[in-house]
Coordinates of C-alpha atoms in Angstrom, one line a residue:
Chain A
X12 CA -0.1 0.0 0.1
X13 CA 1.1 3.4 -0.7
X14 CA 1.8 5.8 2.4
X15 CA -0.2 9.0 3.4
X16 CA 2.8 11.0 2.4
X17 CA 2.8 9.7 -1.2
X18 CA -0.9 10.2 -1.5
X19 CA -0.7 13.8 -0.3
X20 CA 2.0 14.6 -2.9
X21 CA -0.2 13.3 -5.6
X22 CA -3.0 15.2 -4.6
X23 CA -2.7 18.0 -7.4
X24 CA -2.4 15.1 -9.9
X25 CA -5.3 13.2 -8.6
X26 CA -7.6 16.2 -8.8
X27 CA -6.5 17.1 -12.2
X28 CA -7.1 13.4 -13.1
X29 CA -3.3 13.1 -14.2
X30 CA -2.5 9.8 -12.5
X31 CA -1.8 6.7 -14.4
X32 CA -4.4 3.9 -14.1
X33 CA -2.2 1.9 -11.9
X34 CA -1.4 4.9 -9.4
X35 CA -4.9 5.9 -9.4
X36 CA -6.0 2.4 -8.2
X37 CA -3.5 2.4 -5.4
X38 CA -4.2 5.8 -4.4
X39 CA -8.0 4.8 -4.1
X40 CA -7.1 1.7 -2.3
X41 CA -5.3 3.9 0.3
X42 CA -8.5 6.2 0.6
X43 CA -10.9 3.4 1.4
X44 CA -8.9 2.8 4.4
X45 CA -7.6 6.0 5.7
X46 CA -9.9 8.6 6.8
X47 CA -7.1 11.2 7.6
X48 CA -6.4 11.3 4.2
X49 CA -10.1 11.7 3.1
X50 CA -10.2 14.6 5.3
X51 CA -7.1 16.0 4.1
X52 CA -8.5 15.6 0.5
X53 CA -11.9 17.3 1.5
X54 CA -10.3 20.2 3.2
X55 CA -7.7 20.5 0.3
X56 CA -10.7 20.9 -2.2
X57 CA -12.6 23.1 0.0
X58 CA -9.7 25.5 0.5
X59 CA -9.2 25.7 -3.2
X60 CA -13.0 26.4 -3.9
X61 CA -13.3 29.1 -1.1
X62 CA -10.2 30.9 -2.1
X63 CA -11.2 30.7 -5.9
X64 CA -14.7 32.3 -5.0
X65 CA -13.4 34.8 -2.9
X66 CA -10.7 36.0 -5.2
X67 CA -12.7 35.9 -8.4
X68 CA -15.1 38.6 -7.1
X69 CA -13.1 41.6 -6.9
X70 CA -15.4 43.8 -8.8
X71 CA -14.0 47.1 -10.4
X72 CA -15.2 50.1 -8.1
X73 CA -17.6 52.2 -10.0
X74 CA -15.2 55.3 -9.7
X75 CA -12.5 53.4 -11.0
X76 CA -14.6 52.0 -13.9
X77 CA -15.4 55.6 -14.9
X78 CA -11.8 56.6 -14.7
X79 CA -10.7 53.7 -16.9
X80 CA -13.6 54.9 -19.4
X81 CA -12.4 58.5 -19.5
X82 CA -8.8 57.1 -20.0
X83 CA -9.9 54.8 -23.0
X84 CA -11.9 57.7 -24.4
X85 CA -9.0 60.0 -24.2
X86 CA -6.6 57.7 -25.7
X87 CA -9.2 56.7 -28.5
X88 CA -9.4 60.6 -29.5
X89 CA -5.8 61.2 -29.9
Chain B
X20 CA -15.3 36.5 -14.8
X21 CA -15.4 39.0 -17.5
X22 CA -13.6 37.4 -20.7
X23 CA -13.1 33.8 -21.2
X24 CA -10.2 33.7 -23.9
X25 CA -10.7 30.1 -24.5
X26 CA -14.3 30.4 -25.4
X27 CA -13.9 33.7 -27.5
X28 CA -11.1 32.8 -29.3
X29 CA -12.4 33.9 -32.9
X30 CA -13.6 37.2 -31.6
X31 CA -10.2 37.7 -30.0
X32 CA -8.3 36.8 -32.9
X33 CA -10.1 39.2 -35.1
X34 CA -9.9 42.2 -32.4
X35 CA -6.3 41.4 -32.2
X36 CA -5.6 41.6 -36.0
X37 CA -7.2 44.8 -36.1
X38 CA -5.1 46.2 -33.1
X39 CA -2.0 45.2 -35.0
X40 CA -3.3 47.0 -38.0
X41 CA -3.7 50.0 -35.5
X42 CA -7.7 50.2 -35.5
X43 CA -8.7 52.1 -32.7
X44 CA -12.2 50.7 -32.2
X45 CA -10.5 47.2 -31.7
X46 CA -8.4 48.9 -28.6
X47 CA -11.7 50.1 -26.8
X48 CA -13.2 46.5 -27.2
X49 CA -10.1 44.7 -26.1
X50 CA -9.9 47.2 -23.1
X51 CA -13.4 46.3 -22.3
X52 CA -12.8 42.6 -22.6
X53 CA -9.8 42.4 -20.4
X54 CA -10.1 45.2 -18.0
X55 CA -11.8 42.9 -15.2
X56 CA -9.3 40.1 -15.7
X57 CA -6.4 42.9 -15.4
X58 CA -7.9 44.6 -12.5
X59 CA -8.6 41.3 -10.6
X60 CA -5.3 39.9 -11.0
X61 CA -3.6 42.9 -10.1
X62 CA -6.0 43.5 -7.0
X63 CA -5.0 40.1 -5.8
X64 CA -1.3 40.7 -5.9
X65 CA -1.4 44.5 -4.7
X66 CA -4.7 44.4 -2.4
X67 CA -4.9 48.0 -3.2
X68 CA -7.7 49.5 -5.5
X69 CA -5.5 52.6 -6.2
X70 CA -2.5 50.4 -7.4
X71 CA -4.7 48.2 -9.1
X72 CA -6.4 51.2 -11.1
X73 CA -2.9 52.5 -12.0
X74 CA -1.9 49.1 -13.2
X75 CA -5.0 48.5 -15.3
X76 CA -4.4 51.9 -17.1
X77 CA -0.8 51.0 -17.8
X78 CA -1.5 47.7 -19.3
X79 CA -4.2 49.3 -21.2
X80 CA -1.8 52.1 -22.4
X81 CA 0.8 49.4 -23.3
X82 CA -1.9 47.7 -25.4
X83 CA -2.8 51.0 -27.0
X84 CA 0.9 52.0 -27.7
X85 CA 2.4 48.7 -28.4
X86 CA -0.5 46.6 -29.6
X87 CA 0.7 46.9 -33.1
X88 CA 4.1 45.5 -32.2
X89 CA 2.5 42.3 -30.8
X90 CA 4.0 39.3 -32.7
X91 CA 1.8 36.6 -31.9
X92 CA 4.4 34.4 -30.7
X93 CA 2.3 33.6 -27.7
X94 CA -1.3 33.9 -27.3
X95 CA -2.5 37.4 -26.9
X96 CA -4.0 36.8 -23.5
X97 CA -0.7 35.5 -22.4
X98 CA 0.7 38.8 -23.2
X99 CA -1.8 40.7 -21.5
X100 CA -1.0 38.6 -18.4
X101 CA 2.4 39.0 -18.6
X102 CA 2.2 42.8 -18.9
X103 CA -0.1 42.7 -15.8
X104 CA 2.3 40.8 -13.9
X105 CA 5.1 43.2 -14.8
X106 CA 3.1 46.1 -13.8
X107 CA 1.8 44.7 -10.6
X108 CA 5.2 43.6 -9.7
X109 CA 6.5 47.3 -10.3
X110 CA 4.0 48.2 -7.6
X111 CA 5.2 45.7 -5.2
X112 CA 8.8 46.2 -5.5
X113 CA 9.2 48.3 -2.4
X114 CA 7.2 45.8 -0.3
X115 CA 8.9 43.0 1.8
X116 CA 9.9 39.4 0.5
X117 CA 8.6 36.4 2.4
X118 CA 10.7 33.1 3.0
X119 CA 10.4 30.0 1.0
X120 CA 7.7 27.5 1.8
X121 CA 8.6 24.1 3.0
X122 CA 6.3 21.3 2.0
X123 CA 7.0 19.6 5.5
X124 CA 5.6 22.4 7.4
X125 CA 2.3 22.0 4.9
X126 CA 1.6 18.7 5.5
X127 CA 0.1 16.8 8.5
X128 CA 2.5 15.2 10.8
X129 CA 3.5 11.9 9.4
X130 CA 5.8 8.8 11.3
X131 CA 8.9 7.4 10.0
X132 CA 7.0 5.0 7.4
X133 CA 5.0 8.2 6.1
X134 CA 1.7 7.5 7.6
X135 CA -0.5 10.3 9.4
X136 CA -0.4 10.3 13.2
X137 CA -2.6 13.3 14.0
X138 CA -6.5 13.2 14.2
X139 CA -7.7 15.8 11.4
X140 CA -10.8 17.7 11.6
X141 CA -13.0 17.6 8.6
X142 CA -14.3 21.5 8.4
X143 CA -15.0 20.9 4.4
X144 CA -18.8 20.4 5.1
X145 CA -19.3 23.6 7.4
X146 CA -17.8 26.1 4.9
X147 CA -21.2 27.1 3.2
X148 CA -22.4 28.9 6.4
X149 CA -19.1 30.7 6.9
X150 CA -18.8 31.6 3.2
X151 CA -20.2 35.0 3.1
X152 CA -18.9 35.9 6.4
X153 CA -16.8 38.9 6.1
X154 CA -14.1 37.6 8.4
X155 CA -13.7 34.4 6.4
X156 CA -13.2 36.5 3.2
X157 CA -10.7 38.4 5.2
X158 CA -9.0 35.2 6.6
X159 CA -8.6 33.8 3.0
X160 CA -7.2 37.3 1.5
X161 CA -4.7 37.2 4.3
X162 CA -3.6 33.8 3.6
X163 CA -3.2 34.3 -0.1
X164 CA -1.3 37.7 0.7
X165 CA 1.2 35.6 2.9
X166 CA 1.9 33.2 0.0
X167 CA 5.4 33.8 -1.6
X168 CA 5.3 35.5 -5.0
X169 CA 6.5 32.3 -6.9
X170 CA 3.4 30.3 -5.7
X171 CA 1.2 33.1 -5.3
X172 CA 1.1 34.1 -8.9
X173 CA 0.7 30.4 -10.1
X174 CA -2.2 30.0 -7.8
X175 CA -3.8 33.2 -9.2
X176 CA -3.4 32.5 -12.9
X177 CA -4.4 28.7 -12.6
X178 CA -7.0 28.5 -10.0
X179 CA -8.1 32.1 -9.8
X180 CA -8.0 33.3 -13.5
X181 CA -8.6 29.8 -14.6
X182 CA -5.9 29.4 -17.2
X183 CA -4.6 26.0 -18.3
X184 CA -1.4 24.5 -16.9
X185 CA 0.0 25.3 -20.4
X186 CA -1.2 28.6 -20.6
X187 CA 0.3 29.4 -17.2
X188 CA 3.5 27.8 -18.3
X189 CA 3.6 30.2 -21.4
X190 CA 2.8 33.3 -19.4
X191 CA 5.6 32.7 -16.6
X192 CA 8.1 30.9 -18.9
X193 CA 8.5 28.2 -16.6
X194 CA 8.1 24.3 -17.0
X195 CA 4.7 22.5 -16.3
X196 CA 6.2 20.3 -13.6
X197 CA 7.3 23.6 -12.0
X198 CA 3.9 25.0 -12.3
X199 CA 2.4 21.8 -10.9
X200 CA 4.6 21.8 -7.7
X201 CA 4.1 25.6 -7.1
X202 CA 0.3 25.3 -7.4
X203 CA 0.3 22.3 -5.1
X204 CA 2.3 24.1 -2.3
X205 CA 0.0 27.1 -2.7
X206 CA -3.0 24.9 -2.3
X207 CA -1.4 23.3 0.8
X208 CA -0.5 26.5 2.5
X209 CA -4.2 27.7 2.0
X210 CA -5.4 24.6 3.1
X211 CA -3.2 24.9 6.4
X212 CA -4.2 28.4 7.1
X213 CA -7.9 27.7 6.5
X214 CA -7.8 24.8 8.9
X215 CA -6.3 26.7 11.7
X216 CA -9.1 29.3 11.1
X217 CA -12.0 26.6 10.9
X218 CA -10.7 24.7 13.9
X219 CA -10.8 27.9 16.0
X220 CA -14.0 28.7 14.5
X221 CA -15.8 25.4 15.7
X222 CA -14.0 25.9 19.1
X223 CA -15.5 29.5 19.5
X224 CA -19.0 28.1 18.4
X225 CA -18.9 25.3 21.0
X226 CA -17.9 27.6 23.6
X227 CA -21.1 29.7 22.9

């Protein structure tokens, strides 16, 4: 059986679906039997998801939008 | 997210051709398509609205002035992201640098045979309620701010801006294995920061 350390190093490739069939199978074997690794995987994914959602939503403030528009218009006119 | 360069490839290609030919109308359209991506990436790096506005203007100005010199050796969006990164780093130049991330510090504690020995708490199912919490957002932003630049930029381009691994490799001019290992480190780092936050969060709730 592969150990936790190896599994945790492979998390990226596992999530991206880049493991070979053989490694993927031993990965799944390990997970069947290892609650701490399941927790680690769940929280790894949750951290990605939460950070993504938080950081995607930096809306440009209206005042900045206006300034950018003025800026674009100015350059267009030149 | 504003513009998805993968979906709107044909539109982008035409606009870029027009830009190279010096057509002013294409500048305005490209500026409108890209400004949200430029601002978002820059804000995540500088965490400052004024700096991000400056960066966005600088990038747009570069597109306007140097658009005709774009050679098409890489994708146009890669070029835009590269200019955005450079402009953001110029803003950050005066700020302090952080130490390297060691993978051992980011993994749970392992015994000599490589097996986990501490009991981990699964907070992943309790995140929805906390999600819109201002404090949670602040914790996440702070954690990202603490990432070393090398890992941060990969995380922002890949996980936040949604570029493919290949595209990130093109923008940053580093190898795909290096992208993967930096991304993994960044994600581990964020997981660890969020884990300590949620463990405290749970303890605080239980005390109430």
